[in-house]
Tab-separated table of C-alpha atoms and ligand atoms in Angstrom:
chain	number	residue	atom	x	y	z
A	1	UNK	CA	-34.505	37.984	15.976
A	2	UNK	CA	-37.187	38.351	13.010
A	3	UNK	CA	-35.823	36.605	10.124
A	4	UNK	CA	-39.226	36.983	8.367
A	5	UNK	CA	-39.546	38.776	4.628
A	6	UNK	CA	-42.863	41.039	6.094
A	7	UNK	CA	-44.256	40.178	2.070
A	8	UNK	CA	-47.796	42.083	3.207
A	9	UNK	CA	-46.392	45.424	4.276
A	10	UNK	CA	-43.731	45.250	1.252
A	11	UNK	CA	-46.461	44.304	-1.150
A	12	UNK	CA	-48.811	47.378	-0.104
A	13	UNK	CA	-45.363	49.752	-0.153
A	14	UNK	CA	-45.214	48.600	-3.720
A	15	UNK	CA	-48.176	48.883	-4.927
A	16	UNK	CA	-48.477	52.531	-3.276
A	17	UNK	CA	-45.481	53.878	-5.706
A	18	UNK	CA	-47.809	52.262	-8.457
A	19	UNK	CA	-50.347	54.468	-8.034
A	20	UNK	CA	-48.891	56.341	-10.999
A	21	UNK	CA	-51.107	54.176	-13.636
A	22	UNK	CA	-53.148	54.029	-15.237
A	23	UNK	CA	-53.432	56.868	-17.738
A	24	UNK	CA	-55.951	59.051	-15.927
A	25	UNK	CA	-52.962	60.841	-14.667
A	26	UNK	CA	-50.185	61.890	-17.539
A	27	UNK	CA	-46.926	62.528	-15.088
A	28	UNK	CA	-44.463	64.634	-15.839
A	29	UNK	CA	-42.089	62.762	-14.165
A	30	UNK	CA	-39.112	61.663	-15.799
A	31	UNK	CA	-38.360	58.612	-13.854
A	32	UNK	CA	-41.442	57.107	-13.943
A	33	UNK	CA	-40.808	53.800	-16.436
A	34	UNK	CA	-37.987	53.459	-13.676
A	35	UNK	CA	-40.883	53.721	-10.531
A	36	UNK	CA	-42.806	51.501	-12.412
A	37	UNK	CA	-40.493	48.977	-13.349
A	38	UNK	CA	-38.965	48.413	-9.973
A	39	UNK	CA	-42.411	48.350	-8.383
A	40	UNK	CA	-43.222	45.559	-11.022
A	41	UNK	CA	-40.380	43.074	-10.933
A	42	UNK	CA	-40.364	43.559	-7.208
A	43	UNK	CA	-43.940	42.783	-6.965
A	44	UNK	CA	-43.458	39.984	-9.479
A	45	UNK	CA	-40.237	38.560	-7.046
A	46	UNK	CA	-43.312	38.166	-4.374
A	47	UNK	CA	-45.379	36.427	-6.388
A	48	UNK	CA	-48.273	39.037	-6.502
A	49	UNK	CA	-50.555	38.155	-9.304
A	50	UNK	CA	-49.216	41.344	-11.990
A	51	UNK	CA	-50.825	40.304	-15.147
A	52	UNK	CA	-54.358	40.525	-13.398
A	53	UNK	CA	-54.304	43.686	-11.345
A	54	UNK	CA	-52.381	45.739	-13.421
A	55	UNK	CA	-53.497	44.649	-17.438
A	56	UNK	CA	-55.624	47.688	-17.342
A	57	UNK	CA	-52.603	49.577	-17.437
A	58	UNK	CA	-50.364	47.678	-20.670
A	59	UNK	CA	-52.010	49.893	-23.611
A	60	UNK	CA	-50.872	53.090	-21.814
A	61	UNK	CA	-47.242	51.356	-21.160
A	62	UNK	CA	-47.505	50.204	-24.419
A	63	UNK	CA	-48.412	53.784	-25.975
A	64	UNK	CA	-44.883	55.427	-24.704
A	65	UNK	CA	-42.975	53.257	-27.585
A	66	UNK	CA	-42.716	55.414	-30.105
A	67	UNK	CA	-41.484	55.582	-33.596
A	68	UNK	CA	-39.538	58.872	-35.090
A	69	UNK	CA	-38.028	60.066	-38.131
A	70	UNK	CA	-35.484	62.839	-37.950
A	71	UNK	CA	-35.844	65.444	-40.215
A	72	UNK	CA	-34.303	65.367	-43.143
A	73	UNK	CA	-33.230	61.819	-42.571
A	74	UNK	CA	-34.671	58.976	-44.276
A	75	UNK	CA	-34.398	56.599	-41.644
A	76	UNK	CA	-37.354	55.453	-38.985
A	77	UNK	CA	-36.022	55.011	-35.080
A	78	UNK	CA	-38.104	53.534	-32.124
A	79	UNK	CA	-38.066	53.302	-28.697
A	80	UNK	CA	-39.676	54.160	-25.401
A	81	UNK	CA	-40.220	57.914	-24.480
A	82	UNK	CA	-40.189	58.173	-20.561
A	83	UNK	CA	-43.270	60.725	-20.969
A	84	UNK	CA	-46.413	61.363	-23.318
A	85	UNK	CA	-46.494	64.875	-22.184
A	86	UNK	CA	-45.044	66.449	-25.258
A	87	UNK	CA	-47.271	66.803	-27.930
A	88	UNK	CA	-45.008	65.360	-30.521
A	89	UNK	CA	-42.461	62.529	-29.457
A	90	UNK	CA	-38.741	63.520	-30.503
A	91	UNK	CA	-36.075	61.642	-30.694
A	92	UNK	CA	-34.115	62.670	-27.863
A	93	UNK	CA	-37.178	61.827	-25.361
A	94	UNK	CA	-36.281	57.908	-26.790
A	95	UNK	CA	-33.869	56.547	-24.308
A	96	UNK	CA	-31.732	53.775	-23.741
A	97	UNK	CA	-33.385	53.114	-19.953
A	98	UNK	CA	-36.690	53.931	-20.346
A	99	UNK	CA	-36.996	51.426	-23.292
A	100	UNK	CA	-34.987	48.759	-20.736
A	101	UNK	CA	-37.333	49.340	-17.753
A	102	UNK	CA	-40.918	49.587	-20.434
A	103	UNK	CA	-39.790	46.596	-21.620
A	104	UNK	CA	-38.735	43.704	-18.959
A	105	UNK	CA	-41.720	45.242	-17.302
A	106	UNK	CA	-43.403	44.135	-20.308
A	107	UNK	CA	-41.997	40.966	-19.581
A	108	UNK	CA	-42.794	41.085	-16.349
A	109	UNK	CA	-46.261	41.865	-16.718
A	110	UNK	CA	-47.226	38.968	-19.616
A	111	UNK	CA	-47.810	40.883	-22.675
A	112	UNK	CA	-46.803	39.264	-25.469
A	113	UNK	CA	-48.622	41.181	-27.722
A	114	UNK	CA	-46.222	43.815	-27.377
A	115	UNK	CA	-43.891	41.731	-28.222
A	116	UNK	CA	-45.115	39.603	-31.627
A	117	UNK	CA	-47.318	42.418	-32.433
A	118	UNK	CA	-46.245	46.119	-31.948
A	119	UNK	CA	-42.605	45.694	-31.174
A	120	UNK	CA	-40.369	46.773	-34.464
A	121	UNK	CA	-37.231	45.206	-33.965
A	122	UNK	CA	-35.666	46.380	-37.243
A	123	UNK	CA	-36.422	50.279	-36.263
A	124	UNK	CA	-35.369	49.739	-32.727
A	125	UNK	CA	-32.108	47.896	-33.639
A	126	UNK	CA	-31.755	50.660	-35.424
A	127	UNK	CA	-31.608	53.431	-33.012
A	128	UNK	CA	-29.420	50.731	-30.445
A	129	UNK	CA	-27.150	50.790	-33.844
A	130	UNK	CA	-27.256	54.668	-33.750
A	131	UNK	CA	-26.386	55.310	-29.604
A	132	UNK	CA	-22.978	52.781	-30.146
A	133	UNK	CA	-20.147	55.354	-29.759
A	134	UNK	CA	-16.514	55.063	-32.222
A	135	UNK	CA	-15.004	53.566	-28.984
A	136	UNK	CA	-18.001	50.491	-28.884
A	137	UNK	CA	-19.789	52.254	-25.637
A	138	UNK	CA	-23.185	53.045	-25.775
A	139	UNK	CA	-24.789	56.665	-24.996
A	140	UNK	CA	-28.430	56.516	-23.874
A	141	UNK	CA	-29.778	59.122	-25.636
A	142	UNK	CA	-29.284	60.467	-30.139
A	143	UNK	CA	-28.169	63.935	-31.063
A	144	UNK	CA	-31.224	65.694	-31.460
A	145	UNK	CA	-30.255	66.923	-34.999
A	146	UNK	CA	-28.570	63.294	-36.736
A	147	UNK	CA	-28.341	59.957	-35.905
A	148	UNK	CA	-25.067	59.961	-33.872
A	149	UNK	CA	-24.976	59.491	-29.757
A	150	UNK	CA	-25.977	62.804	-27.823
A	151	UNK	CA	-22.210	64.609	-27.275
A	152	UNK	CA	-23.446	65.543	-24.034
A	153	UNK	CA	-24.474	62.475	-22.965
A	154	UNK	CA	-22.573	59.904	-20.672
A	155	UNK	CA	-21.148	56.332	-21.768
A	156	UNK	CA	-20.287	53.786	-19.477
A	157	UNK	CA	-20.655	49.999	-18.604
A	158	UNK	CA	-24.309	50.936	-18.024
A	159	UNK	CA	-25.567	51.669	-20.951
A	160	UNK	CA	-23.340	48.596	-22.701
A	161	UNK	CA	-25.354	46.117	-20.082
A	162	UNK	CA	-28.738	48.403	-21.001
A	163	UNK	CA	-27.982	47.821	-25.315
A	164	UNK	CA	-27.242	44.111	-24.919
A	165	UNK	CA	-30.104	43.856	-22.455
A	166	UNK	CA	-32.767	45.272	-25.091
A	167	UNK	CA	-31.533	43.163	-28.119
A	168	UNK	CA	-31.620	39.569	-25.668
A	169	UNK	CA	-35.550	40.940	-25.464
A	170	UNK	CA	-35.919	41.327	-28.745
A	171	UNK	CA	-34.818	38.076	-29.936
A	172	UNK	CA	-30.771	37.930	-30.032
A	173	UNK	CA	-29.506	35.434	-29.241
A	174	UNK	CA	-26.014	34.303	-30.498
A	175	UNK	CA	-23.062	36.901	-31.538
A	176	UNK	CA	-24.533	36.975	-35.314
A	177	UNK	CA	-27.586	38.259	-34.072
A	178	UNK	CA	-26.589	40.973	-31.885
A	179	UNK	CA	-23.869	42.091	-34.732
A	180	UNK	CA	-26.926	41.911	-36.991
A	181	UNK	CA	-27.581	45.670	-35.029
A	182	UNK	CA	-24.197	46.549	-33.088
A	183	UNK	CA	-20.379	45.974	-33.607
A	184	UNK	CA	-20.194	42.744	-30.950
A	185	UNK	CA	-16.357	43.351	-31.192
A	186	UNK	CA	-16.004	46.843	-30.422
A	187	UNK	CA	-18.255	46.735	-27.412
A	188	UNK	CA	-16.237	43.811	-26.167
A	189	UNK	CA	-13.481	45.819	-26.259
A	190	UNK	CA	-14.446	48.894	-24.505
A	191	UNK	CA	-15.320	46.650	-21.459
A	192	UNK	CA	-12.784	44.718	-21.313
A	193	UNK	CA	-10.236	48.613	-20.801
A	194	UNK	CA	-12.931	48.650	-17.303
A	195	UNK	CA	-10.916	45.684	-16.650
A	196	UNK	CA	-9.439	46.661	-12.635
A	197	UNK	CA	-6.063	45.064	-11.600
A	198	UNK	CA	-7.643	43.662	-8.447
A	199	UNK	CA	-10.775	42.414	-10.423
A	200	UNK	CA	-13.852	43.860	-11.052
A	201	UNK	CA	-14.969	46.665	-13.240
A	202	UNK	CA	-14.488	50.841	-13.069
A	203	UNK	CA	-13.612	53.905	-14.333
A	204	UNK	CA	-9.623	54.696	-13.153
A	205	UNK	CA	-8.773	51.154	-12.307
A	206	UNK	CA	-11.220	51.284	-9.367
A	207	UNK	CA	-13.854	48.678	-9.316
A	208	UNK	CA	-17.012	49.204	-8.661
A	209	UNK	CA	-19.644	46.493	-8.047
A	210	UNK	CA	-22.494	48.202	-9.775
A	211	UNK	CA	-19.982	48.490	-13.444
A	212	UNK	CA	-18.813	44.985	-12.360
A	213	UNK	CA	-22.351	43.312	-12.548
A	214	UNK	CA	-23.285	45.444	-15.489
A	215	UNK	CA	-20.076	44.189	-17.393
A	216	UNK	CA	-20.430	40.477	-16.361
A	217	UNK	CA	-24.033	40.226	-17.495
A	218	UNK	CA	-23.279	41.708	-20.508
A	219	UNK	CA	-20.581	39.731	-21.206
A	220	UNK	CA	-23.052	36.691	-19.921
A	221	UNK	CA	-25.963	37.984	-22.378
A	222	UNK	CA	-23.336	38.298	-25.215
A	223	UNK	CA	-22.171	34.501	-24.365
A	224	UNK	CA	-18.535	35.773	-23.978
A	225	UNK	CA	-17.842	35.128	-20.831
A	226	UNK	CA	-14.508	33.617	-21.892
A	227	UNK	CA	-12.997	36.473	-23.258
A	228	UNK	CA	-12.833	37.226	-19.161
A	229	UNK	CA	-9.833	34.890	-18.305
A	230	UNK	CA	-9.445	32.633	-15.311
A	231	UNK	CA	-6.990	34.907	-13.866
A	232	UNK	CA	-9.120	38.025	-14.295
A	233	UNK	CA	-12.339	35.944	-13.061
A	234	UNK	CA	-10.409	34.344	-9.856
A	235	UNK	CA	-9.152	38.068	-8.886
A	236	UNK	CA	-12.859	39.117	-9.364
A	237	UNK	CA	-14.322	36.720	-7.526
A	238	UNK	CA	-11.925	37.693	-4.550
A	239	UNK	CA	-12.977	41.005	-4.803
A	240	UNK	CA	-16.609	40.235	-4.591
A	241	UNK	CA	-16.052	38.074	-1.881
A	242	UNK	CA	-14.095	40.615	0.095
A	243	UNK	CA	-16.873	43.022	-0.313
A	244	UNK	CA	-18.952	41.349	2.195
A	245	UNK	CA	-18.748	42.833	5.539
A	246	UNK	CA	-17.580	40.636	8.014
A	247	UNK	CA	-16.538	40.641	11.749
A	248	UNK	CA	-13.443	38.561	10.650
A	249	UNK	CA	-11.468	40.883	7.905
A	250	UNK	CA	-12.832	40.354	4.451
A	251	UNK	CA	-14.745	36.977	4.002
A	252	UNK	CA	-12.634	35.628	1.464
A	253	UNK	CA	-8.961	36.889	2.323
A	254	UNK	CA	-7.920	38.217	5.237
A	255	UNK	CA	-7.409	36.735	8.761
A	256	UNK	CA	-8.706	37.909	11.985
A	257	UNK	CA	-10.605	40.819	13.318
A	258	UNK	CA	-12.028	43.622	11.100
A	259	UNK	CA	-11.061	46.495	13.555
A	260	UNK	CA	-13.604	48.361	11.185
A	261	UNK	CA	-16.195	45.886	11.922
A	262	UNK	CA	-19.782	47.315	12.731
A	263	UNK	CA	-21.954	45.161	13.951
A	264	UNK	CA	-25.025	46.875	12.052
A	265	UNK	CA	-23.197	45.897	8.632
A	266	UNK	CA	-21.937	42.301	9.715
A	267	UNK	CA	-22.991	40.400	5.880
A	268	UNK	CA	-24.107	43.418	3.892
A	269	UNK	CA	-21.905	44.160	1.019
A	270	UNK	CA	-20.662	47.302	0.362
A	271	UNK	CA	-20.575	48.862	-3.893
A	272	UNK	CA	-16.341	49.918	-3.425
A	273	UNK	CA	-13.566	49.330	-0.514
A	274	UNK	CA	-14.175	51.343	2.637
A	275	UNK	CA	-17.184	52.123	1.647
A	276	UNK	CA	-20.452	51.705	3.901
A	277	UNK	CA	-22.567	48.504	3.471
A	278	UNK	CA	-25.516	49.104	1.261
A	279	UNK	CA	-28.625	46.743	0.262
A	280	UNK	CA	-28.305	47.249	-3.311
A	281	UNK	CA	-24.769	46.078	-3.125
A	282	UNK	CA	-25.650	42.807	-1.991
A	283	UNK	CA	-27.879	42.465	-5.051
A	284	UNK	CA	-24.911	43.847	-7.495
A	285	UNK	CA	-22.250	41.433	-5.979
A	286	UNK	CA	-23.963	37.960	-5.429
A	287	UNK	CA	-25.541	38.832	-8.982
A	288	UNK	CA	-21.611	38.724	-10.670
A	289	UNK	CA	-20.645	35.897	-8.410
A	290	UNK	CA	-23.871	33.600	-9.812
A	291	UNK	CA	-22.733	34.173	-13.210
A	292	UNK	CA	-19.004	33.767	-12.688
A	293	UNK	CA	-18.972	31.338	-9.774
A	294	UNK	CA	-21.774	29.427	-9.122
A	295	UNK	CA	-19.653	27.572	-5.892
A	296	UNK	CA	-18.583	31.255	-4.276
A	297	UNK	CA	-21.964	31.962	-4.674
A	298	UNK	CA	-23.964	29.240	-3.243
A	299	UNK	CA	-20.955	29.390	-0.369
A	300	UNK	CA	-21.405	33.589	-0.159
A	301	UNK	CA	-25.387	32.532	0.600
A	302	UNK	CA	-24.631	29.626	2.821
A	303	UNK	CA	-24.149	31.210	6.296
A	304	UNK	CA	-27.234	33.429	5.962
A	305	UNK	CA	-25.580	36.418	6.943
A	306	UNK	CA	-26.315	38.263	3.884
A	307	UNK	CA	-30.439	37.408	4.148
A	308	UNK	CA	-29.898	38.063	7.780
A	309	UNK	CA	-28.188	41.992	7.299
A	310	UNK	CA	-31.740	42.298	4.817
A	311	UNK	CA	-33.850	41.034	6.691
A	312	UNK	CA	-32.902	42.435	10.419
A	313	UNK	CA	-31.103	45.467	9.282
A	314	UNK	CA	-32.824	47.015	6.124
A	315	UNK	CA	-36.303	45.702	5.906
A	316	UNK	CA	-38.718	48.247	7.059
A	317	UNK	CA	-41.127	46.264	9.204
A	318	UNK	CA	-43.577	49.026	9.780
A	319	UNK	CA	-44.500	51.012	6.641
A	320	UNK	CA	-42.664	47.772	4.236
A	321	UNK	CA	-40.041	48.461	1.741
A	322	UNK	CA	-36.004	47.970	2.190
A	323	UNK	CA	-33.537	51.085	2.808
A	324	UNK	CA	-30.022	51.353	1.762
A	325	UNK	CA	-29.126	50.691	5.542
A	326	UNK	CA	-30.188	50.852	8.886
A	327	UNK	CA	-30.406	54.750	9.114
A	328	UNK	CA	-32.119	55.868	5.970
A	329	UNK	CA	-35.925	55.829	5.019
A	330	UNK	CA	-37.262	52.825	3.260
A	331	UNK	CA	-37.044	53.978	-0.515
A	332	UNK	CA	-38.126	52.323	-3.851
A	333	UNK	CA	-34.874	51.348	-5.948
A	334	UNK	CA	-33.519	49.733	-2.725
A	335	UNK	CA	-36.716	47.549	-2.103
A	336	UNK	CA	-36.477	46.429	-5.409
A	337	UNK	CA	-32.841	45.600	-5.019
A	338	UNK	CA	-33.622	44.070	-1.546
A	339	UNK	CA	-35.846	41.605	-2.559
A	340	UNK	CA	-34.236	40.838	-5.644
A	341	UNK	CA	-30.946	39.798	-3.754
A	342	UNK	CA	-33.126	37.466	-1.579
A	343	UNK	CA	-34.844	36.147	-4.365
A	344	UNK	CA	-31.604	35.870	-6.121
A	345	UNK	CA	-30.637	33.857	-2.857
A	346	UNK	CA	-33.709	31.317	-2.952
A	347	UNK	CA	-32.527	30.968	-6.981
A	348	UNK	CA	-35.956	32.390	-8.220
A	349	UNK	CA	-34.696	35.507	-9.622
A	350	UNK	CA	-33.256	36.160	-13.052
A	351	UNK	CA	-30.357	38.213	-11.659
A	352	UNK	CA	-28.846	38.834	-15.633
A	353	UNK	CA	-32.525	40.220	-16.742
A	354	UNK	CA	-33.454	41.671	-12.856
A	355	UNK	CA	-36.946	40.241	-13.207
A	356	UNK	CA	-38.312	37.072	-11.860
A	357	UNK	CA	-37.289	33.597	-13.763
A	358	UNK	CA	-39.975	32.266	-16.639
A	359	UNK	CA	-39.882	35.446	-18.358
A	360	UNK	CA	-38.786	33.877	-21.470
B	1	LIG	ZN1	-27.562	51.494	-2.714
């Protein structure tokens, strides 16, 4: 059995889907920040050398934050646009996500200068300030006509991670600071109704592990992790736990024989119950169980069967790249996620920020 991370044929998958930069080509696409940001912090989790073959392309990263007024509104909002193909940027082109992913790959990618130079905290807070809904959740993108979150726009535990994500980078650090640009109290609150009986985080009482790591690294960014209490943490740690698919039952609870047990998913972890075992997942779960429970983590990595269902089942050892699971093509967002989780295993990665550690 290869147990071998094939970094060479990963590194050259990665660097394909970065082919994107520089600015010679303009891209119409709208999730390119997101291509290039999980081709960066990927390539960063390897260890390539970023800051060197890529600087070239930071001014034309850099050129995508954007600063707008509204008309008839006094008030100056910035943020990152996900394209420079419109002649004027407006603000709803400025989105919650694309400023996340410009930004940590930023980070990623060494320039300060962004950061102490061009970044305007004040006018980003701002528009953060702007996207929080009545109910404390966060839309991703403004009205295009006032400063109030798009009505046709989605809020969930996503964009609540995505706000407190943004305001850690730009310097917040303690409650006062974030509440210096959003009400701290009113977000807390809307997570805490995703609350699931059986732990975790959803929509309908059903937990999901994508909302679930979302909602505990916010929490973690906010330094609230104590409004979760031990009760509601235990129960989520369980359900983590039991997401892992074993040949025994659930890893944490049950006894004996999984008579679902497939052999191809024996320690991938699958995103919701009865639900196939997925790369990313593994990522999303261990992720919430290193913040909540650093022993249920270390013991969820102990056995290896986790780095063993990514490394036999989803790595792509011919073209590089990870898939979801053992069926599917080798795609992007699940490479990232891939090595990330391994990363996260070997206690390199930053799984809160999803970049490498010694960003900050
Ligand atoms: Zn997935």
């Amino acid at each position: 059995m290869n147990l071998e991370l094939n970094r060479e044929k990963h590194l050259k998958f990665l660097k394909r889907h970065l082919l994107i930069l520089p600015s010679a080509q303009q891209g119409n696409d709208v999730n390119k920040m997101a291509i290039i940001f999980y081709s960066i912090t990927a390539l960063g989790a390897l260890d390539a050398d970023i800051p060197t073959a890529y600087s070239s392309s930071l001014p034309w990263i850099c050129k995508h934050y954007v600063k707008v007024k509204l008309p008839c509104h006094s008030e100056v909002f910035s943020a990152f646009v996900g394209s420079l193909s419109t002649a004027a940027p407006t603000v709803p082109c400025m989105s919650l996500p694309n400023t996340l992913f410009a930004m940590l790959t930023l980070k990623v990618m060494k320039c300060e200068d962004f950061f102490t130079s061009l970044l305007d905290k004040e006018s980003l807070g701002l528009f953060l300030s702007k996207l929080q809904c009545p109910d404390g959740s966060f839309a991703s993108v403004l009205d295009m006509n006032q400063p109030e979150p798009s009505p046709v726009d989605s809020t969930d535990l996503r964009f609540c991670y995505i706000a407190t994500a943004i305001l850690k980078l730009i310097g917040c650090k303690s409650k006062e600071e974030f509440g210096q640009f959003i009400d701290v109290d009113r977000l807390i609150d809307y997570m805490l109704t995703k609350k699931c009986d059986i732990g975790g985080f959803g929509d309908y009482g059903e937990p999901h592990a994508g909302y679930t790591s979302c909602a505990i690294s916010a929490f973690s960014i906010l330094g609230c992790l104590d409004r979760l209490d031990d009760d509601f943490r235990e129960r989520t740690v369980d359900w983590l736990l039991s997401r892992q698919v074993s040949k025994m039952g659930c890893m944490s609870l049950e006894e004996g024989h999984n008579p679902y047990h497939d052999d191809d998913e024996h320690g991938g972890f699958q995103g919701r119950e009865n639900k196939f075992a997925d790369t990313c997942y593994v990522f999303w779960c261990l992720n919430s169980l290193s913040i909540l429970d650093k022993a249920s983590f270390n013991n969820a990595c102990r056995d290896g069967a986790a780095q063993e269902y990514l490394l036999t089942k989803t790595q792509n050892t011919l073209v590089g790249g990870f898939s979801k699971n053992d069926q599917d093509s080798p795609d992007l967002y699940h490479t990232c996620l891939g090595i990330a989780a391994l990363s996260l295993m070997q206690g390199t990665f930053d799984g809160v920020m999803c970049i490498p550690k010694g960003w900050s």
